[in-house]
Amino acid sequence: MKHFKIVSLLLAVVMTAALLGACAGTTTEKDVLTMGTNAAFPPYEFVDENNNVAGIDAEIAAAVAEKLGMKLEIKDMAFDSLITAVSSGSVDVVLAGMTVTPEREESVNFSESYATGIQVVIVKEDSPIATIDDLAGKKIGVQTGTTGDIYCADDYGEDAIARYDNGALAVAALQNGQVDCVVIDNEPAKAFVAANEGLKILDTEYITENYAAAIAKDNTELLEKFNAALAELKEEGKLDEIIGKYIKAE
Ligand code: GLN
């Protein structure tokens, strides 16, 4: 009996120590917030002339980090590595113009939404493709692992899809005739069309979606803090200010 008590006491001590250790590893004690993104998605994220990652997502994350008393660090990586990076803990949060989808929600938690995205179709100005209905039988360029990729593969079949590492490469493939169109989010689409001669965006929109920050399932503490900070930024008008800096009202 006596032994049993000592053993349980020891066990309690060990468990408390483990618990304290685990707490020390969470965001409360950390002063750096690491954000994963794919900085080839203007105006949400892009590499600026000083070689820094800039854009809406970078500024939102910096504003959230400031509210949490943390310093923001950004890691640029392939879009289709982001979910793994955040769920494995190699970054704390992903902001990447990332659409909330039920499949992704199986691997990560999403914050409240901070923006809307629309999948649109970019074609050459003289393209025979006039509406979404003309996409059947055409070669569609997409960015690997994005919702544009997933929806188009579902709707038009794997063979219709040509996958590229980023939107700019997909647009280059459109320019040199390897694909007939590119399906991508509306704001990057506008940026790519503005930067390239002879392209246009179809008037008919493909799919509307919500952008949110992705956080590891077990990091509910950061999720709550992120949402609280985001709500403050919305209330203060700071979120609109950041978005308005990059997206001009039409
Ligand atoms: N919104 C799209 C998605 O989440 C594309 C995001 C991106 O390419 N950065 O899949």
PDB file of C-alpha atoms and ligand atoms in Angstrom:
ATOM      1  CA  MET A   1       0.000   0.000   0.000  1.00  0.00           C
ATOM      2  CA  LYS A   2       2.763   2.332   1.001  1.00  0.00           C
ATOM      3  CA  HIS A   3       4.623   1.524  -2.195  1.00  0.00           C
ATOM      4  CA  PHE A   4       1.547   2.128  -4.203  1.00  0.00           C
ATOM      5  CA  LYS A   5       1.200   5.610  -2.696  1.00  0.00           C
ATOM      6  CA  ILE A   6       4.797   6.453  -3.471  1.00  0.00           C
ATOM      7  CA  VAL A   7       4.394   5.237  -7.011  1.00  0.00           C
ATOM      8  CA  SER A   8       1.213   7.285  -7.531  1.00  0.00           C
ATOM      9  CA  LEU A   9       2.900  10.313  -6.017  1.00  0.00           C
ATOM     10  CA  LEU A  10       5.837   9.885  -8.369  1.00  0.00           C
ATOM     11  CA  LEU A  11       3.471   9.427 -11.253  1.00  0.00           C
ATOM     12  CA  ALA A  12       1.645  12.630 -10.329  1.00  0.00           C
ATOM     13  CA  VAL A  13       4.938  14.538 -10.170  1.00  0.00           C
ATOM     14  CA  VAL A  14       6.045  13.189 -13.535  1.00  0.00           C
ATOM     15  CA  MET A  15       2.704  13.983 -15.132  1.00  0.00           C
ATOM     16  CA  THR A  16       2.655  17.530 -13.760  1.00  0.00           C
ATOM     17  CA  ALA A  17       6.174  18.091 -15.058  1.00  0.00           C
ATOM     18  CA  ALA A  18       5.174  16.757 -18.473  1.00  0.00           C
ATOM     19  CA  LEU A  19       2.112  18.991 -18.519  1.00  0.00           C
ATOM     20  CA  LEU A  20       4.144  22.067 -17.582  1.00  0.00           C
ATOM     21  CA  GLY A  21       6.686  21.181 -20.242  1.00  0.00           C
ATOM     22  CA  ALA A  22       3.962  20.867 -22.842  1.00  0.00           C
ATOM     23  CA  CYS A  23       2.509  24.244 -21.852  1.00  0.00           C
ATOM     24  CA  ALA A  24       5.900  25.926 -22.178  1.00  0.00           C
ATOM     25  CA  GLY A  25       6.017  24.775 -25.773  1.00  0.00           C
ATOM     26  CA  THR A  26       2.743  26.416 -26.787  1.00  0.00           C
ATOM     27  CA  THR A  27       2.356  29.895 -28.241  1.00  0.00           C
ATOM     28  CA  THR A  28       1.989  31.654 -24.878  1.00  0.00           C
ATOM     29  CA  GLU A  29       5.683  31.437 -24.224  1.00  0.00           C
ATOM     30  CA  LYS A  30       6.776  31.806 -27.834  1.00  0.00           C
ATOM     31  CA  ASP A  31       7.540  35.234 -29.138  1.00  0.00           C
ATOM     32  CA  VAL A  32       7.728  34.329 -32.814  1.00  0.00           C
ATOM     33  CA  LEU A  33       4.695  33.474 -34.918  1.00  0.00           C
ATOM     34  CA  THR A  34       5.718  31.549 -38.026  1.00  0.00           C
ATOM     35  CA  MET A  35       3.470  31.853 -41.030  1.00  0.00           C
ATOM     36  CA  GLY A  36       3.648  29.530 -44.015  1.00  0.00           C
ATOM     37  CA  THR A  37       2.643  30.836 -47.419  1.00  0.00           C
ATOM     38  CA  ASN A  38       3.304  30.520 -51.143  1.00  0.00           C
ATOM     39  CA  ALA A  39       4.478  33.989 -52.151  1.00  0.00           C
ATOM     40  CA  ALA A  40       3.378  33.790 -55.777  1.00  0.00           C
ATOM     41  CA  PHE A  41      -0.215  34.844 -55.293  1.00  0.00           C
ATOM     42  CA  PRO A  42      -0.516  38.630 -55.672  1.00  0.00           C
ATOM     43  CA  PRO A  43      -1.945  40.704 -54.048  1.00  0.00           C
ATOM     44  CA  TYR A  44      -2.319  38.284 -51.112  1.00  0.00           C
ATOM     45  CA  GLU A  45       1.376  37.362 -51.081  1.00  0.00           C
ATOM     46  CA  PHE A  46       4.281  38.141 -53.354  1.00  0.00           C
ATOM     47  CA  VAL A  47       7.980  38.844 -53.080  1.00  0.00           C
ATOM     48  CA  ASP A  48       8.544  42.607 -53.167  1.00  0.00           C
ATOM     49  CA  GLU A  49      11.459  44.605 -54.577  1.00  0.00           C
ATOM     50  CA  ASN A  50      13.362  44.222 -51.292  1.00  0.00           C
ATOM     51  CA  ASN A  51      12.974  40.449 -51.456  1.00  0.00           C
ATOM     52  CA  ASN A  52      10.477  40.414 -48.588  1.00  0.00           C
ATOM     53  CA  VAL A  53       7.137  38.630 -48.642  1.00  0.00           C
ATOM     54  CA  ALA A  54       4.506  41.383 -48.852  1.00  0.00           C
ATOM     55  CA  GLY A  55       0.765  41.498 -49.488  1.00  0.00           C
ATOM     56  CA  ILE A  56      -2.589  41.254 -47.731  1.00  0.00           C
ATOM     57  CA  ASP A  57      -1.902  37.984 -45.913  1.00  0.00           C
ATOM     58  CA  ALA A  58       1.543  39.101 -44.731  1.00  0.00           C
ATOM     59  CA  GLU A  59       0.071  42.330 -43.350  1.00  0.00           C
ATOM     60  CA  ILE A  60      -2.875  40.623 -41.666  1.00  0.00           C
ATOM     61  CA  ALA A  61      -0.517  38.116 -40.040  1.00  0.00           C
ATOM     62  CA  ALA A  62       1.814  40.923 -38.920  1.00  0.00           C
ATOM     63  CA  ALA A  63      -1.118  42.819 -37.390  1.00  0.00           C
ATOM     64  CA  VAL A  64      -2.331  39.671 -35.589  1.00  0.00           C
ATOM     65  CA  ALA A  65       1.208  38.909 -34.359  1.00  0.00           C
ATOM     66  CA  GLU A  66       1.520  42.442 -33.022  1.00  0.00           C
ATOM     67  CA  LYS A  67      -1.697  42.026 -31.049  1.00  0.00           C
ATOM     68  CA  LEU A  68      -0.355  38.758 -29.611  1.00  0.00           C
ATOM     69  CA  GLY A  69       2.937  40.454 -28.694  1.00  0.00           C
ATOM     70  CA  MET A  70       4.797  38.260 -31.149  1.00  0.00           C
ATOM     71  CA  LYS A  71       7.188  38.789 -34.023  1.00  0.00           C
ATOM     72  CA  LEU A  72       6.118  37.463 -37.410  1.00  0.00           C
ATOM     73  CA  GLU A  73       8.355  35.196 -39.420  1.00  0.00           C
ATOM     74  CA  ILE A  74       7.291  34.096 -42.913  1.00  0.00           C
ATOM     75  CA  LYS A  75       8.272  30.835 -44.591  1.00  0.00           C
ATOM     76  CA  ASP A  76       7.726  30.666 -48.348  1.00  0.00           C
ATOM     77  CA  MET A  77       6.998  27.174 -49.708  1.00  0.00           C
ATOM     78  CA  ALA A  78       5.004  25.268 -52.332  1.00  0.00           C
ATOM     79  CA  PHE A  79       1.248  25.734 -51.960  1.00  0.00           C
ATOM     80  CA  ASP A  80       0.618  22.007 -51.703  1.00  0.00           C
ATOM     81  CA  SER A  81       3.097  21.678 -48.772  1.00  0.00           C
ATOM     82  CA  LEU A  82       1.273  24.184 -46.586  1.00  0.00           C
ATOM     83  CA  ILE A  83      -1.328  21.939 -44.944  1.00  0.00           C
ATOM     84  CA  THR A  84       1.348  19.417 -43.938  1.00  0.00           C
ATOM     85  CA  ALA A  85       3.647  22.198 -42.717  1.00  0.00           C
ATOM     86  CA  VAL A  86       1.016  23.579 -40.360  1.00  0.00           C
ATOM     87  CA  SER A  87      -0.411  20.268 -39.175  1.00  0.00           C
ATOM     88  CA  SER A  88       3.092  18.939 -38.423  1.00  0.00           C
ATOM     89  CA  GLY A  89       3.993  22.124 -36.526  1.00  0.00           C
ATOM     90  CA  SER A  90       6.777  23.354 -38.786  1.00  0.00           C
ATOM     91  CA  VAL A  91       4.787  26.590 -39.088  1.00  0.00           C
ATOM     92  CA  ASP A  92       2.183  27.971 -36.639  1.00  0.00           C
ATOM     93  CA  VAL A  93      -0.285  29.323 -39.147  1.00  0.00           C
ATOM     94  CA  VAL A  94      -0.914  29.372 -42.886  1.00  0.00           C
ATOM     95  CA  LEU A  95      -2.186  32.458 -44.664  1.00  0.00           C
ATOM     96  CA  ALA A  96      -2.104  31.850 -48.390  1.00  0.00           C
ATOM     97  CA  GLY A  97      -5.384  33.000 -49.870  1.00  0.00           C
ATOM     98  CA  MET A  98      -6.359  29.547 -48.715  1.00  0.00           C
ATOM     99  CA  THR A  99      -9.935  28.467 -49.295  1.00  0.00           C
ATOM    100  CA  VAL A 100     -11.838  26.709 -46.535  1.00  0.00           C
ATOM    101  CA  THR A 101     -12.813  23.260 -47.825  1.00  0.00           C
ATOM    102  CA  PRO A 102     -14.289  20.243 -46.007  1.00  0.00           C
ATOM    103  CA  GLU A 103     -11.280  18.112 -47.073  1.00  0.00           C
ATOM    104  CA  ARG A 104      -8.758  20.560 -45.605  1.00  0.00           C
ATOM    105  CA  GLU A 105     -10.888  20.847 -42.463  1.00  0.00           C
ATOM    106  CA  GLU A 106     -10.149  17.179 -41.849  1.00  0.00           C
ATOM    107  CA  SER A 107      -6.449  18.062 -41.407  1.00  0.00           C
ATOM    108  CA  VAL A 108      -6.483  21.590 -39.947  1.00  0.00           C
ATOM    109  CA  ASN A 109      -8.700  24.115 -38.210  1.00  0.00           C
ATOM    110  CA  PHE A 110      -9.604  27.306 -40.031  1.00  0.00           C
ATOM    111  CA  SER A 111      -9.948  30.746 -38.471  1.00  0.00           C
ATOM    112  CA  GLU A 112     -12.913  32.991 -39.192  1.00  0.00           C
ATOM    113  CA  SER A 113     -12.850  34.030 -42.825  1.00  0.00           C
ATOM    114  CA  TYR A 114     -11.133  37.318 -43.710  1.00  0.00           C
ATOM    115  CA  ALA A 115     -11.786  37.531 -47.449  1.00  0.00           C
ATOM    116  CA  THR A 116     -13.729  36.081 -50.356  1.00  0.00           C
ATOM    117  CA  GLY A 117     -12.147  34.492 -53.387  1.00  0.00           C
ATOM    118  CA  ILE A 118     -13.731  33.642 -56.698  1.00  0.00           C
ATOM    119  CA  GLN A 119     -12.389  31.063 -59.133  1.00  0.00           C
ATOM    120  CA  VAL A 120     -12.294  32.711 -62.552  1.00  0.00           C
ATOM    121  CA  VAL A 121     -11.114  31.728 -66.006  1.00  0.00           C
ATOM    122  CA  ILE A 122      -8.282  33.520 -67.838  1.00  0.00           C
ATOM    123  CA  VAL A 123      -8.173  33.151 -71.624  1.00  0.00           C
ATOM    124  CA  LYS A 124      -6.404  34.835 -74.521  1.00  0.00           C
ATOM    125  CA  GLU A 125      -8.310  37.862 -75.812  1.00  0.00           C
ATOM    126  CA  ASP A 126      -9.115  36.087 -79.094  1.00  0.00           C
ATOM    127  CA  SER A 127     -10.078  32.782 -77.429  1.00  0.00           C
ATOM    128  CA  PRO A 128     -13.148  30.845 -78.648  1.00  0.00           C
ATOM    129  CA  ILE A 129     -13.911  30.182 -74.954  1.00  0.00           C
ATOM    130  CA  ALA A 130     -16.655  32.681 -74.038  1.00  0.00           C
ATOM    131  CA  THR A 131     -18.237  31.151 -70.925  1.00  0.00           C
ATOM    132  CA  ILE A 132     -17.615  28.371 -68.407  1.00  0.00           C
ATOM    133  CA  ASP A 133     -19.745  26.085 -70.604  1.00  0.00           C
ATOM    134  CA  ASP A 134     -17.050  26.194 -73.274  1.00  0.00           C
ATOM    135  CA  LEU A 135     -14.420  24.601 -71.010  1.00  0.00           C
ATOM    136  CA  ALA A 136     -15.409  21.026 -71.840  1.00  0.00           C
ATOM    137  CA  GLY A 137     -12.782  19.413 -74.044  1.00  0.00           C
ATOM    138  CA  LYS A 138     -10.259  22.201 -73.411  1.00  0.00           C
ATOM    139  CA  LYS A 139      -6.851  22.013 -71.706  1.00  0.00           C
ATOM    140  CA  ILE A 140      -7.033  23.850 -68.371  1.00  0.00           C
ATOM    141  CA  GLY A 141      -3.976  25.216 -66.576  1.00  0.00           C
ATOM    142  CA  VAL A 142      -4.123  25.261 -62.775  1.00  0.00           C
ATOM    143  CA  GLN A 143      -1.861  25.710 -59.773  1.00  0.00           C
ATOM    144  CA  THR A 144      -1.127  22.329 -58.149  1.00  0.00           C
ATOM    145  CA  GLY A 145      -3.260  21.487 -55.125  1.00  0.00           C
ATOM    146  CA  THR A 146      -5.467  24.565 -55.289  1.00  0.00           C
ATOM    147  CA  THR A 147      -9.245  24.514 -55.330  1.00  0.00           C
ATOM    148  CA  GLY A 148      -9.085  25.462 -59.030  1.00  0.00           C
ATOM    149  CA  ASP A 149      -7.140  22.252 -59.578  1.00  0.00           C
ATOM    150  CA  ILE A 150      -9.482  20.127 -57.452  1.00  0.00           C
ATOM    151  CA  TYR A 151     -12.759  21.469 -58.935  1.00  0.00           C
ATOM    152  CA  CYS A 152     -11.566  21.350 -62.548  1.00  0.00           C
ATOM    153  CA  ALA A 153     -10.214  17.806 -62.164  1.00  0.00           C
ATOM    154  CA  ASP A 154     -13.623  16.831 -60.725  1.00  0.00           C
ATOM    155  CA  ASP A 155     -15.671  18.609 -63.377  1.00  0.00           C
ATOM    156  CA  TYR A 156     -13.562  18.037 -66.500  1.00  0.00           C
ATOM    157  CA  GLY A 157     -11.393  15.011 -65.639  1.00  0.00           C
ATOM    158  CA  GLU A 158      -7.690  14.527 -64.906  1.00  0.00           C
ATOM    159  CA  ASP A 159      -6.777  14.560 -68.606  1.00  0.00           C
ATOM    160  CA  ALA A 160      -8.116  18.088 -69.024  1.00  0.00           C
ATOM    161  CA  ILE A 161      -5.758  19.459 -66.360  1.00  0.00           C
ATOM    162  CA  ALA A 162      -2.199  20.737 -66.671  1.00  0.00           C
ATOM    163  CA  ARG A 163      -0.687  21.471 -63.243  1.00  0.00           C
ATOM    164  CA  TYR A 164       1.908  24.176 -62.544  1.00  0.00           C
ATOM    165  CA  ASP A 165       3.826  25.170 -59.414  1.00  0.00           C
ATOM    166  CA  ASN A 166       2.324  28.639 -59.404  1.00  0.00           C
ATOM    167  CA  GLY A 167      -0.136  30.865 -61.222  1.00  0.00           C
ATOM    168  CA  ALA A 168       2.530  32.755 -63.170  1.00  0.00           C
ATOM    169  CA  LEU A 169       3.763  29.498 -64.731  1.00  0.00           C
ATOM    170  CA  ALA A 170       0.200  28.502 -65.624  1.00  0.00           C
ATOM    171  CA  VAL A 171      -0.293  31.904 -67.274  1.00  0.00           C
ATOM    172  CA  ALA A 172       2.996  31.514 -69.179  1.00  0.00           C
ATOM    173  CA  ALA A 173       1.698  28.151 -70.462  1.00  0.00           C
ATOM    174  CA  LEU A 174      -1.471  29.910 -71.642  1.00  0.00           C
ATOM    175  CA  GLN A 175       0.629  32.524 -73.445  1.00  0.00           C
ATOM    176  CA  ASN A 176       2.629  29.919 -75.332  1.00  0.00           C
ATOM    177  CA  GLY A 177      -0.390  27.779 -76.211  1.00  0.00           C
ATOM    178  CA  GLN A 178       0.201  24.760 -73.950  1.00  0.00           C
ATOM    179  CA  VAL A 179      -3.194  25.305 -72.295  1.00  0.00           C
ATOM    180  CA  ASP A 180      -6.423  26.951 -73.505  1.00  0.00           C
ATOM    181  CA  CYS A 181      -7.250  28.707 -70.249  1.00  0.00           C
ATOM    182  CA  VAL A 182      -6.181  29.087 -66.622  1.00  0.00           C
ATOM    183  CA  VAL A 183      -8.545  28.657 -63.669  1.00  0.00           C
ATOM    184  CA  ILE A 184      -7.357  30.653 -60.676  1.00  0.00           C
ATOM    185  CA  ASP A 185      -8.570  33.028 -57.935  1.00  0.00           C
ATOM    186  CA  ASN A 186      -9.871  36.405 -59.138  1.00  0.00           C
ATOM    187  CA  GLU A 187      -7.390  38.798 -57.528  1.00  0.00           C
ATOM    188  CA  PRO A 188      -4.227  36.988 -58.683  1.00  0.00           C
ATOM    189  CA  ALA A 189      -5.997  36.600 -62.058  1.00  0.00           C
ATOM    190  CA  LYS A 190      -6.332  40.387 -62.316  1.00  0.00           C
ATOM    191  CA  ALA A 191      -2.673  40.829 -61.399  1.00  0.00           C
ATOM    192  CA  PHE A 192      -1.542  38.275 -64.010  1.00  0.00           C
ATOM    193  CA  VAL A 193      -3.760  39.768 -66.717  1.00  0.00           C
ATOM    194  CA  ALA A 194      -2.439  43.254 -65.921  1.00  0.00           C
ATOM    195  CA  ALA A 195       1.147  41.989 -66.164  1.00  0.00           C
ATOM    196  CA  ASN A 196       0.615  40.153 -69.485  1.00  0.00           C
ATOM    197  CA  GLU A 197      -0.450  41.365 -72.919  1.00  0.00           C
ATOM    198  CA  GLY A 198      -3.441  39.881 -74.708  1.00  0.00           C
ATOM    199  CA  LEU A 199      -5.259  38.123 -71.854  1.00  0.00           C
ATOM    200  CA  LYS A 200      -8.709  38.598 -70.353  1.00  0.00           C
ATOM    201  CA  ILE A 201     -10.882  37.179 -67.578  1.00  0.00           C
ATOM    202  CA  LEU A 202     -14.252  35.637 -68.480  1.00  0.00           C
ATOM    203  CA  ASP A 203     -17.260  37.452 -67.053  1.00  0.00           C
ATOM    204  CA  THR A 204     -18.864  34.260 -65.804  1.00  0.00           C
ATOM    205  CA  GLU A 205     -17.429  33.191 -62.480  1.00  0.00           C
ATOM    206  CA  TYR A 206     -16.735  29.586 -61.635  1.00  0.00           C
ATOM    207  CA  ILE A 207     -16.967  29.238 -57.820  1.00  0.00           C
ATOM    208  CA  THR A 208     -17.044  31.628 -54.818  1.00  0.00           C
ATOM    209  CA  GLU A 209     -15.121  30.656 -51.695  1.00  0.00           C
ATOM    210  CA  ASN A 210     -13.911  31.901 -48.300  1.00  0.00           C
ATOM    211  CA  TYR A 211     -10.292  32.521 -47.375  1.00  0.00           C
ATOM    212  CA  ALA A 212      -9.150  31.796 -43.833  1.00  0.00           C
ATOM    213  CA  ALA A 213      -6.002  31.078 -41.841  1.00  0.00           C
ATOM    214  CA  ALA A 214      -5.179  27.404 -41.213  1.00  0.00           C
ATOM    215  CA  ILE A 215      -3.908  26.301 -37.788  1.00  0.00           C
ATOM    216  CA  ALA A 216      -2.977  22.857 -36.451  1.00  0.00           C
ATOM    217  CA  LYS A 217      -5.909  20.908 -35.005  1.00  0.00           C
ATOM    218  CA  ASP A 218      -4.250  20.583 -31.598  1.00  0.00           C
ATOM    219  CA  ASN A 219      -3.395  24.275 -31.335  1.00  0.00           C
ATOM    220  CA  THR A 220      -6.831  25.528 -30.305  1.00  0.00           C
ATOM    221  CA  GLU A 221      -5.146  28.131 -28.107  1.00  0.00           C
ATOM    222  CA  LEU A 222      -3.651  29.869 -31.137  1.00  0.00           C
ATOM    223  CA  LEU A 223      -6.924  29.480 -33.046  1.00  0.00           C
ATOM    224  CA  GLU A 224      -8.813  31.330 -30.312  1.00  0.00           C
ATOM    225  CA  LYS A 225      -6.190  34.052 -30.061  1.00  0.00           C
ATOM    226  CA  PHE A 226      -6.020  34.420 -33.826  1.00  0.00           C
ATOM    227  CA  ASN A 227      -9.796  34.775 -34.082  1.00  0.00           C
ATOM    228  CA  ALA A 228      -9.913  37.293 -31.234  1.00  0.00           C
ATOM    229  CA  ALA A 229      -7.179  39.393 -32.855  1.00  0.00           C
ATOM    230  CA  LEU A 230      -8.868  39.130 -36.259  1.00  0.00           C
ATOM    231  CA  ALA A 231     -12.192  40.257 -34.778  1.00  0.00           C
ATOM    232  CA  GLU A 232     -10.445  43.305 -33.299  1.00  0.00           C
ATOM    233  CA  LEU A 233      -8.807  44.105 -36.626  1.00  0.00           C
ATOM    234  CA  LYS A 234     -12.218  43.900 -38.310  1.00  0.00           C
ATOM    235  CA  GLU A 235     -13.794  46.141 -35.684  1.00  0.00           C
ATOM    236  CA  GLU A 236     -10.998  48.703 -35.841  1.00  0.00           C
ATOM    237  CA  GLY A 237     -11.321  48.928 -39.614  1.00  0.00           C
ATOM    238  CA  LYS A 238      -7.712  47.765 -39.895  1.00  0.00           C
ATOM    239  CA  LEU A 239      -8.626  44.692 -41.967  1.00  0.00           C
ATOM    240  CA  ASP A 240     -10.479  46.821 -44.556  1.00  0.00           C
ATOM    241  CA  GLU A 241      -7.555  49.218 -44.554  1.00  0.00           C
ATOM    242  CA  ILE A 242      -5.056  46.438 -45.344  1.00  0.00           C
ATOM    243  CA  ILE A 243      -7.258  44.940 -48.077  1.00  0.00           C
ATOM    244  CA  GLY A 244      -8.014  48.406 -49.525  1.00  0.00           C
ATOM    245  CA  LYS A 245      -4.313  49.092 -49.833  1.00  0.00           C
ATOM    246  CA  TYR A 246      -3.950  46.209 -52.314  1.00  0.00           C
ATOM    247  CA  ILE A 247      -7.417  45.875 -53.869  1.00  0.00           C
ATOM    248  CA  LYS A 248      -8.940  49.024 -55.275  1.00  0.00           C
ATOM    249  CA  ALA A 249     -12.737  49.194 -55.340  1.00  0.00           C
ATOM    250  CA  GLU A 250     -14.030  48.978 -58.904  1.00  0.00           C
TER     251      GLU A 250
HETATM  252  N1  GLN B   1      -7.753  29.765 -52.977  1.00  0.00           N
HETATM  253  C1  GLN B   1      -7.085  28.702 -53.632  1.00  0.00           C
HETATM  254  C2  GLN B   1      -6.952  27.521 -52.695  1.00  0.00           C
HETATM  255  O1  GLN B   1      -7.057  27.661 -51.518  1.00  0.00           O
HETATM  256  C3  GLN B   1      -5.712  29.104 -54.168  1.00  0.00           C
HETATM  257  C4  GLN B   1      -4.754  29.583 -53.136  1.00  0.00           C
HETATM  258  C5  GLN B   1      -3.349  29.827 -53.652  1.00  0.00           C
HETATM  259  O2  GLN B   1      -3.008  29.451 -54.756  1.00  0.00           O
HETATM  260  N2  GLN B   1      -2.512  30.434 -52.874  1.00  0.00           N
HETATM  261  O3  GLN B   1      -6.737  26.416 -53.115  1.00  0.00           O
END
